Coordinates of C-alpha atoms in Angstrom, one line a residue:
X29 CA -0.2 21.2 -11.0
X30 CA 3.4 20.3 -9.7
X31 CA 2.7 23.7 -6.5
X32 CA -0.8 21.7 -6.0
X33 CA 0.8 17.9 -5.3
X34 CA 3.4 18.9 -3.8
X35 CA 0.7 21.5 -1.6
X36 CA -1.4 18.2 -1.7
X37 CA 0.5 15.5 -0.8
X38 CA 2.3 17.2 1.7
X39 CA -0.6 17.8 4.0
X40 CA -1.4 14.2 3.2
X41 CA 2.9 12.9 3.8
X42 CA 2.1 14.9 7.1
X43 CA -0.5 13.3 8.1
X44 CA 0.6 9.4 7.0
X45 CA 4.0 10.4 9.0
X46 CA 2.2 11.8 12.2
X47 CA 0.3 8.6 12.5
X48 CA 3.2 6.1 10.7
X49 CA 5.7 7.7 13.4
X50 CA 3.4 7.2 16.7
X51 CA 2.7 3.8 14.9
X52 CA 6.4 2.7 14.7
X53 CA 7.2 4.2 18.2
X54 CA 4.7 1.3 19.8
X55 CA 6.4 -1.6 18.2
X56 CA 8.1 -1.9 20.9
X57 CA 5.0 -2.5 22.9
X58 CA 3.7 -4.9 20.7
X59 CA 6.0 -7.0 20.4
X60 CA 6.7 -6.8 23.9
X61 CA 3.3 -7.4 24.5
X62 CA 2.6 -9.7 21.2
X63 CA 4.2 -12.5 20.2
X64 CA 6.0 -13.7 16.8
X65 CA 2.7 -16.3 16.2
X66 CA 0.5 -13.4 17.4
X67 CA 1.4 -11.7 14.2
X68 CA 1.3 -14.5 12.4
X69 CA -3.3 -14.9 13.0
X70 CA -3.1 -11.2 12.3
X71 CA -1.3 -11.4 8.8
X72 CA -3.4 -14.2 8.1
X73 CA -6.9 -12.1 9.3
X74 CA -5.5 -9.5 6.9
X75 CA -5.5 -12.5 4.2
X76 CA -8.6 -12.9 4.8
X77 CA -10.3 -9.1 4.9
X78 CA -8.7 -8.9 1.2
X79 CA -10.1 -11.9 0.4
X80 CA -14.0 -9.8 1.1
X81 CA -12.7 -6.9 -0.6
X82 CA -11.3 -8.4 -3.5
X83 CA -14.8 -10.0 -4.3
X84 CA -17.9 -7.6 -2.1
X85 CA -16.4 -4.2 -4.2
X86 CA -16.5 -5.4 -6.9
X87 CA -13.7 -2.8 -7.5
X88 CA -16.3 0.0 -7.7
X89 CA -13.6 2.3 -5.7
X90 CA -11.6 2.1 -8.4
X91 CA -13.9 3.1 -11.2
X92 CA -15.1 6.0 -8.2
X93 CA -11.7 7.1 -8.3
X94 CA -10.9 7.3 -12.0
X95 CA -14.7 9.2 -13.0
X96 CA -15.0 11.6 -9.6
X97 CA -12.8 14.1 -10.9
X98 CA -12.5 13.3 -14.6
X99 CA -12.1 17.0 -15.7
X100 CA -14.9 15.4 -19.2
X101 CA -17.5 15.3 -16.9
X102 CA -20.4 18.0 -15.9
X103 CA -20.7 18.4 -11.8
X104 CA -24.4 16.8 -11.6
X105 CA -22.9 13.6 -13.5
X106 CA -19.8 12.9 -11.1
X107 CA -22.6 13.3 -8.1
X108 CA -24.1 10.8 -9.8
X109 CA -20.9 8.3 -9.4
X110 CA -19.7 9.2 -6.0
X111 CA -23.3 9.0 -4.6
X112 CA -23.9 5.7 -6.9
X113 CA -20.6 4.2 -5.6
X114 CA -21.2 4.8 -2.2
X115 CA -24.9 3.1 -1.4
X116 CA -24.2 0.2 -4.2
X117 CA -21.1 -0.5 -1.6
X118 CA -22.9 0.5 1.4
X119 CA -25.3 -2.8 0.2
X120 CA -22.7 -5.4 -1.1
X121 CA -21.4 -5.1 1.8
X122 CA -24.1 -5.6 4.2
X123 CA -24.6 -8.5 2.5
X124 CA -21.4 -9.9 2.7
X125 CA -21.4 -9.4 6.9
X126 CA -24.5 -11.5 7.2
X127 CA -23.6 -14.2 4.7
X128 CA -20.0 -13.8 6.4
X129 CA -21.9 -13.8 10.6
X130 CA -24.0 -17.0 9.0
X131 CA -20.9 -18.1 7.8
X132 CA -19.8 -17.9 11.2
X133 CA -21.5 -20.4 13.1
X134 CA -20.2 -22.8 11.4
X135 CA -17.0 -21.8 11.7
X136 CA -14.8 -24.2 14.3
X137 CA -16.7 -27.3 12.9
X138 CA -14.8 -26.5 9.4
X139 CA -11.2 -26.1 10.9
X140 CA -11.3 -27.0 14.0
X141 CA -11.1 -25.8 17.6
X142 CA -7.1 -26.2 18.1
X143 CA -7.5 -23.7 14.1
X144 CA -5.3 -20.3 16.4
X145 CA -8.7 -18.0 14.4
X146 CA -11.4 -18.4 16.4
X147 CA -15.3 -18.1 16.0
X148 CA -14.6 -15.2 18.1
X149 CA -11.8 -13.8 16.6
X150 CA -13.6 -14.7 13.1
X151 CA -16.7 -12.0 13.9
X152 CA -14.4 -9.5 14.9
X153 CA -12.7 -9.6 11.8
X154 CA -15.6 -9.5 10.2
X155 CA -17.1 -7.0 11.5
X156 CA -13.3 -4.5 11.4
X157 CA -13.4 -4.9 7.4
X158 CA -17.2 -4.3 6.6
X159 CA -16.9 -0.7 8.8
X160 CA -13.2 -0.2 7.3
X161 CA -14.2 -1.2 3.2
X162 CA -17.4 1.3 3.5
X163 CA -14.9 4.3 5.4
X164 CA -12.6 3.5 2.8
X165 CA -14.8 4.7 0.2
X166 CA -15.8 7.6 1.9
X167 CA -11.8 8.4 2.1
X168 CA -11.6 7.7 -1.6
X169 CA -15.3 10.2 -2.5
X170 CA -13.3 12.9 0.0
X171 CA -10.2 12.3 -1.5
X172 CA -11.6 12.9 -5.3
X173 CA -13.8 15.6 -4.2
X174 CA -10.1 17.3 -3.9
X175 CA -10.6 17.8 0.7
X176 CA -7.1 16.5 1.1
X177 CA -7.1 19.1 4.9
X178 CA -10.5 17.1 5.7
X179 CA -9.1 13.7 4.9
X180 CA -5.5 13.6 5.9
X181 CA -6.9 15.3 9.9
X182 CA -9.6 13.4 9.9
X183 CA -7.3 10.0 9.1
X184 CA -4.8 11.2 12.0
X185 CA -7.5 11.2 14.4
X186 CA -8.4 7.7 13.5
X187 CA -4.9 6.7 13.8
X188 CA -4.3 7.9 17.3
X189 CA -8.4 7.2 18.5
X190 CA -7.2 3.2 17.7
X191 CA -3.8 3.4 18.7
X192 CA -5.1 4.8 21.9
X193 CA -7.8 2.3 22.2
X194 CA -5.3 -0.6 21.4
X195 CA -3.1 0.5 24.3
X196 CA -6.0 0.6 26.6
X197 CA -7.7 -3.0 25.5
X198 CA -3.9 -4.4 25.9
X199 CA -2.4 -2.9 28.9
X200 CA -6.0 -2.8 31.7
X201 CA -8.2 -5.2 29.7
X202 CA -5.9 -7.8 28.8
X203 CA -7.3 -8.6 25.1
X204 CA -4.6 -9.6 23.2
X205 CA -4.6 -9.9 19.7
X206 CA -8.6 -8.6 19.6
X207 CA -8.0 -5.4 21.4
X208 CA -7.3 -5.0 17.4
X209 CA -10.3 -5.3 16.5
X210 CA -12.2 -3.6 19.0
X211 CA -10.5 -1.0 18.9
X212 CA -11.4 -0.3 14.9
X213 CA -15.0 -1.1 16.4
X214 CA -15.5 1.6 18.4
X215 CA -13.2 4.4 16.6
X216 CA -14.0 3.5 12.5
X217 CA -18.7 4.7 13.2
X218 CA -17.3 7.6 14.5
X219 CA -15.2 8.0 12.1
X220 CA -17.9 7.5 9.6
X221 CA -20.6 9.0 11.0
X222 CA -18.3 12.2 10.3
X223 CA -17.6 11.2 6.5
X224 CA -21.3 10.8 5.4
X225 CA -22.0 14.2 7.5
X226 CA -19.2 16.3 5.6
X227 CA -20.8 14.4 1.9
X228 CA -23.7 14.7 2.5
X229 CA -24.9 17.1 -0.5
X230 CA -23.1 14.3 -2.6
X231 CA -25.3 12.1 -0.8
X232 CA -28.5 11.1 -2.8
X233 CA -28.5 7.1 -1.2
X234 CA -29.4 6.6 -4.8
X235 CA -28.1 4.4 -7.5
X236 CA -27.7 6.0 -10.6
X237 CA -28.3 3.1 -13.2
X238 CA -26.5 5.0 -16.3
X239 CA -24.4 6.0 -13.7
X240 CA -23.2 2.3 -12.0
X241 CA -23.4 0.4 -15.2
X242 CA -20.4 2.7 -16.6
X243 CA -18.3 2.1 -13.2
X244 CA -19.1 -1.9 -13.7
X245 CA -18.0 -1.6 -16.9
X246 CA -14.4 -0.2 -15.6
X247 CA -14.5 -2.2 -12.3
X248 CA -15.4 -5.6 -13.0
X249 CA -12.4 -6.4 -16.0
X250 CA -10.6 -5.7 -12.3
X251 CA -11.7 -8.5 -10.2
X252 CA -9.0 -10.7 -12.0
X253 CA -6.5 -8.0 -11.4
X254 CA -7.7 -7.0 -7.5
X255 CA -7.0 -11.1 -6.7
X256 CA -3.2 -11.4 -8.5
X257 CA -2.2 -8.4 -6.4
X258 CA -3.9 -10.4 -3.2
X259 CA -2.4 -12.8 -4.5
X260 CA 0.9 -11.7 -4.6
X261 CA 0.5 -9.9 -1.4
X262 CA -0.5 -13.7 0.8
X263 CA 1.5 -15.3 -1.8
X264 CA 4.7 -14.9 0.7
X265 CA 3.0 -15.1 4.0
X266 CA 0.1 -18.5 2.6
X267 CA 3.9 -19.8 1.9
X268 CA 5.9 -19.3 4.7
X269 CA 3.1 -20.4 7.2
X270 CA 2.9 -23.9 4.7
X271 CA 6.9 -24.1 5.0
X272 CA 8.6 -22.8 7.8
X273 CA 6.2 -22.1 10.8
X274 CA 3.8 -19.6 12.2
X275 CA 7.4 -17.9 14.6
X276 CA 8.9 -17.1 10.7
X277 CA 5.7 -15.8 9.8
X278 CA 5.6 -13.4 12.5
X279 CA 9.3 -12.1 12.2
X280 CA 9.1 -11.6 8.4
X281 CA 5.9 -8.9 9.2
X282 CA 7.9 -7.3 11.4
X283 CA 11.0 -6.9 9.0
X284 CA 7.7 -6.1 5.9
X285 CA 6.4 -3.0 8.8
X286 CA 9.4 -0.8 8.0
X287 CA 9.3 -0.9 4.3
X288 CA 5.5 -0.6 4.6
X289 CA 5.9 2.6 6.2
X290 CA 7.9 3.9 2.7
X291 CA 5.1 2.3 0.8
X292 CA 2.2 4.3 2.8
X293 CA 4.6 7.8 2.3
X294 CA 5.0 7.0 -1.3
X295 CA 1.2 6.6 -1.3
X296 CA 0.9 10.0 0.8
X297 CA 2.0 11.3 -2.6
X298 CA 0.2 8.7 -5.0
X299 CA -3.0 10.5 -2.8
X300 CA -2.4 13.6 -4.0
X301 CA -1.2 13.3 -8.1
X302 CA -4.4 10.9 -9.1
X303 CA -6.7 13.5 -8.7
X304 CA -4.3 16.3 -9.7
X305 CA -4.1 14.1 -12.8
X306 CA -8.1 13.4 -14.0
X307 CA -8.5 17.2 -13.5
X308 CA -6.3 17.6 -16.2
X309 CA -4.5 15.0 -18.2
X310 CA -5.6 16.4 -21.3
X311 CA -3.9 19.0 -21.3
X312 CA -0.5 19.0 -23.2
X313 CA 1.7 20.4 -20.2
X314 CA 0.9 17.6 -17.4
X315 CA 3.1 15.6 -19.5
X316 CA 6.3 17.2 -19.0
X317 CA 5.1 17.9 -15.0
X318 CA 4.5 14.9 -14.7
X319 CA 7.9 13.1 -16.1
X320 CA 9.8 15.9 -13.7
X321 CA 7.7 14.7 -11.1
X322 CA 9.0 10.9 -12.0
X323 CA 12.5 11.7 -12.6
X324 CA 12.8 13.6 -9.0
X325 CA 11.1 10.2 -7.2
X326 CA 13.6 7.7 -9.2
X327 CA 15.8 10.6 -7.7
X328 CA 15.0 10.7 -4.4
X329 CA 13.6 7.5 -3.3
X330 CA 16.5 6.0 -4.9
X331 CA 18.1 7.9 -2.8
X332 CA 16.5 7.3 0.4
X333 CA 15.7 3.1 -0.3
X334 CA 19.2 2.8 0.1
X335 CA 20.4 4.9 2.8
X336 CA 17.5 3.0 5.4
X337 CA 18.3 -1.1 2.9
X338 CA 21.6 0.1 5.0
X339 CA 20.1 1.0 8.0
X340 CA 18.2 -2.3 8.3
X341 CA 19.3 -3.9 11.4
X342 CA 20.4 -0.9 13.6
X343 CA 16.3 -0.1 13.2
X344 CA 15.0 -3.3 14.2
X345 CA 17.7 -3.3 17.2
X346 CA 16.3 0.5 17.8
X347 CA 12.7 -0.6 17.2
X348 CA 12.1 -4.2 18.8
X349 CA 13.3 -7.0 21.0
X350 CA 15.9 -9.9 20.1
X351 CA 13.6 -12.5 18.5
X352 CA 12.7 -10.1 15.6
X353 CA 15.9 -9.2 14.2
X354 CA 15.8 -11.4 11.9
X355 CA 13.9 -10.0 9.7
X356 CA 16.4 -7.5 8.8
X357 CA 17.4 -9.8 5.6
X358 CA 14.5 -8.8 3.9
X359 CA 14.7 -4.9 5.1
X360 CA 16.2 -4.6 1.3
X361 CA 13.9 -6.1 -0.5
X362 CA 10.7 -4.9 0.2
X363 CA 12.2 -1.5 0.4
X364 CA 13.1 -2.1 -3.1
X365 CA 9.1 -3.3 -3.5
X366 CA 8.0 -0.3 -1.8
X367 CA 9.5 2.1 -5.1
X368 CA 8.9 0.0 -7.2
X369 CA 5.7 0.4 -6.7
X370 CA 5.1 3.7 -6.5
X371 CA 5.9 4.1 -10.2
X372 CA 2.8 2.2 -11.0
X373 CA 0.6 6.1 -9.8
X374 CA 3.0 7.4 -12.4
X375 CA 1.1 4.4 -14.5
X376 CA -1.4 6.2 -16.3
X377 CA -2.8 5.1 -20.1
X378 CA -4.3 1.6 -19.7
X379 CA -6.4 3.4 -17.1
X380 CA -7.2 7.2 -18.7
X381 CA -8.3 4.4 -21.7
X382 CA -10.0 2.3 -19.6
X383 CA -8.2 -0.7 -20.3
X384 CA -9.2 -2.4 -17.4
X385 CA -8.6 -5.8 -19.4
X386 CA -5.1 -5.6 -19.4
X387 CA -4.4 -4.7 -16.2
X388 CA -6.0 -7.6 -15.2
X389 CA -3.6 -9.8 -17.9
X390 CA -0.7 -8.4 -16.8
X391 CA -1.6 -8.6 -13.0
X392 CA -1.9 -11.8 -13.3
X393 CA 0.9 -12.9 -15.4
X394 CA 2.8 -11.4 -12.1
X395 CA 0.7 -12.7 -9.5
X396 CA 2.0 -16.2 -11.0
X397 CA 5.5 -16.1 -11.0
X398 CA 5.0 -15.2 -7.6
X399 CA 3.2 -18.2 -6.6
X400 CA 6.1 -20.2 -8.8
X401 CA 9.1 -18.1 -7.3
X402 CA 7.9 -18.4 -3.0
X403 CA 7.6 -22.3 -4.1
X404 CA 10.7 -22.7 -5.5
X405 CA 12.3 -20.3 -3.0
X406 CA 11.0 -20.2 0.2
X407 CA 12.7 -24.2 1.3
X408 CA 15.7 -23.3 0.4
X409 CA 16.5 -19.8 1.0
X410 CA 13.6 -19.3 4.0
X411 CA 12.3 -16.2 4.3
X412 CA 14.6 -14.2 2.5
X413 CA 13.0 -16.5 -0.7
X414 CA 9.5 -14.6 0.2
X415 CA 10.9 -11.2 -0.5
X416 CA 13.0 -12.2 -3.6
X417 CA 10.5 -13.7 -5.1
X418 CA 7.7 -10.6 -3.4
X419 CA 10.3 -8.0 -5.0
X420 CA 11.4 -9.4 -8.7
X421 CA 7.0 -10.2 -10.1
X422 CA 6.5 -6.9 -8.5
X423 CA 9.3 -4.9 -10.5
X424 CA 8.3 -7.2 -13.9
X425 CA 4.0 -6.0 -13.2
X426 CA 5.4 -2.6 -12.5
X427 CA 7.4 -2.2 -16.4
X428 CA 5.4 -4.1 -17.7
X429 CA 2.0 -1.7 -17.0
X430 CA 4.9 0.8 -17.5
X431 CA 5.5 0.0 -20.8
X432 CA 1.8 -0.7 -21.7
X433 CA 0.5 2.5 -20.1
X434 CA 3.1 4.9 -22.5
X435 CA 1.6 3.3 -26.0
X436 CA -2.2 5.4 -24.7
X437 CA 0.0 8.3 -22.8
X438 CA 3.6 8.7 -22.8
X439 CA 5.7 11.2 -21.2
X440 CA 9.0 9.1 -19.7
X441 CA 10.8 6.2 -22.1
X442 CA 10.2 2.5 -20.5
X443 CA 13.7 1.4 -21.7
X444 CA 15.4 4.2 -19.6
X445 CA 13.2 2.7 -16.3
X446 CA 14.4 -0.9 -16.7
X447 CA 18.2 1.1 -17.2
X448 CA 17.8 2.4 -13.3
X449 CA 15.4 -0.1 -11.6
X450 CA 18.4 -3.2 -12.8
X451 CA 21.0 -0.9 -11.7
X452 CA 19.4 0.4 -8.6
X453 CA 18.3 -3.2 -7.7
X454 CA 22.1 -4.3 -8.4
X455 CA 22.6 -1.7 -5.4
X456 CA 20.2 -3.1 -3.0
X457 CA 21.8 -7.2 -3.6
X458 CA 24.5 -5.3 -2.5
X459 CA 23.3 -4.0 0.4
X460 CA 21.4 -7.5 1.4
X461 CA 25.0 -8.7 1.2
X462 CA 27.1 -5.9 3.2
X463 CA 24.4 -6.6 6.1
X464 CA 25.5 -10.2 5.7
X465 CA 29.0 -9.7 7.5
X466 CA 29.8 -10.1 10.6
X467 CA 31.7 -7.2 11.9
X468 CA 31.8 -4.7 15.0
X469 CA 29.4 -2.4 16.0
X470 CA 31.7 0.4 14.9
X471 CA 33.7 -1.0 12.3
X472 CA 29.4 -1.6 10.6
X473 CA 28.6 1.9 11.4
X474 CA 31.7 3.6 10.0
X475 CA 31.4 1.5 6.6
X476 CA 28.0 2.9 6.2
X477 CA 28.4 6.4 7.4
X478 CA 30.8 6.7 4.6
X479 CA 28.8 4.6 2.1
X480 CA 26.0 7.2 3.1
X481 CA 27.9 10.4 2.4
X482 CA 29.2 9.3 -0.6
X483 CA 25.6 8.5 -1.7
X484 CA 24.5 11.9 -0.7
X485 CA 26.9 13.4 -2.3
X486 CA 26.7 12.1 -5.7
X487 CA 22.5 12.1 -6.4
X488 CA 23.1 16.0 -5.0
X489 CA 25.6 15.8 -8.2
X490 CA 23.4 14.6 -10.8
X491 CA 20.5 16.1 -9.6
X492 CA 22.6 19.7 -10.0
X493 CA 23.5 19.0 -13.2
X494 CA 20.5 18.0 -14.4
X495 CA 18.2 21.8 -13.3
X496 CA 21.5 23.1 -15.1
X497 CA 21.0 21.3 -18.1
X498 CA 17.1 22.0 -18.1
X499 CA 18.3 26.0 -17.1
X500 CA 20.6 26.2 -20.4
X501 CA 17.1 24.1 -23.1
X502 CA 15.4 27.2 -21.4
X503 CA 17.8 29.7 -22.2
X504 CA 18.2 27.9 -25.9

């Protein structure tokens, strides 16, 4: 399992690194052509897409992921589930598309002509949301059918084509932020045609009602969870927009982009882990392998976010303009936030036992905490308060989710995880404080280099010690 995980995870991560690397290299281009206010508008439209997806999808994608690779189901049952999920989702989004286009005719009457999201932009965002939702469902199908190479190549091609069109439409078409949506509208239909062709043998365009009922029993309780997660993702942006300004929202958005790249790297490996676990969770050796994977993730992932947090200011200095440098203050907390989210992929017990109601309750609690935290902290701490609140609520969500999952599928001590995360969070706070010191460039870089070397040596020593202990255990 570990070898397959590394192989498929590497395929996904190479694709992610290549596409995200190019995306990061284009940040100077984006910040040159788009203002902080433009980024604020884009963040608001991300919120719109998230709301649509949370409700319209009925979380059918989650149910597809749960059952499509389940080793206890027959091949025929898995095909029925895959085809039913795609057919139902296409139907739901077609209805949503018609409703949203109808709403667009009244958009300016409701929002006013001065609102930054115009009717035209709203329609572009609607089309983009529908196309991406269907494409994501097809990507889920490919992933859980263990077609890692196909998934990675298509994702890479889609990203490269999308970036190319954005560049051309912004520079030569002078289309501004409209170009981002037009690029997707031009690229995604072509990707959809390829996806439908690749899964044609699994697709009957019929809904098996027995399979659909099974999927909905699992998925519908997750709708409140999806809404809660969406609230957690957008609360910081909504409160920043309310208490601060659209410019502050744009700076915050840039500050979260680089940690989000780390999050994408982690999600690349989660793309590989999900199907593998679903195929073999009933085997005894799976738990030991998961324990090893989680331990290695904590060691090396923790080291990576520590180093990335340490060089937050330098990262923004290289890739963005002076107007966005304040975003460095949120980066350490957001790196930690995405690191903790990565632990959720190891919280398997609740999903495997179909305890989706418990998942929803945990997510709702975390969302409420995040709302309260943002309301209290943003007026005082600004964008740092938003990052801190998001970080704390995500950590508590993960710990509760992992702890409850351990009751059904235990392989790593929740208490041990708490100790590790508290220690790492203290380090991140120390990094944040260190980054606030006004040091000259050479002094700052020298100190950061020394700290980095000591940290790397420390983690390598711990890893070597643990490796020797495991070897001695096998001998004895």
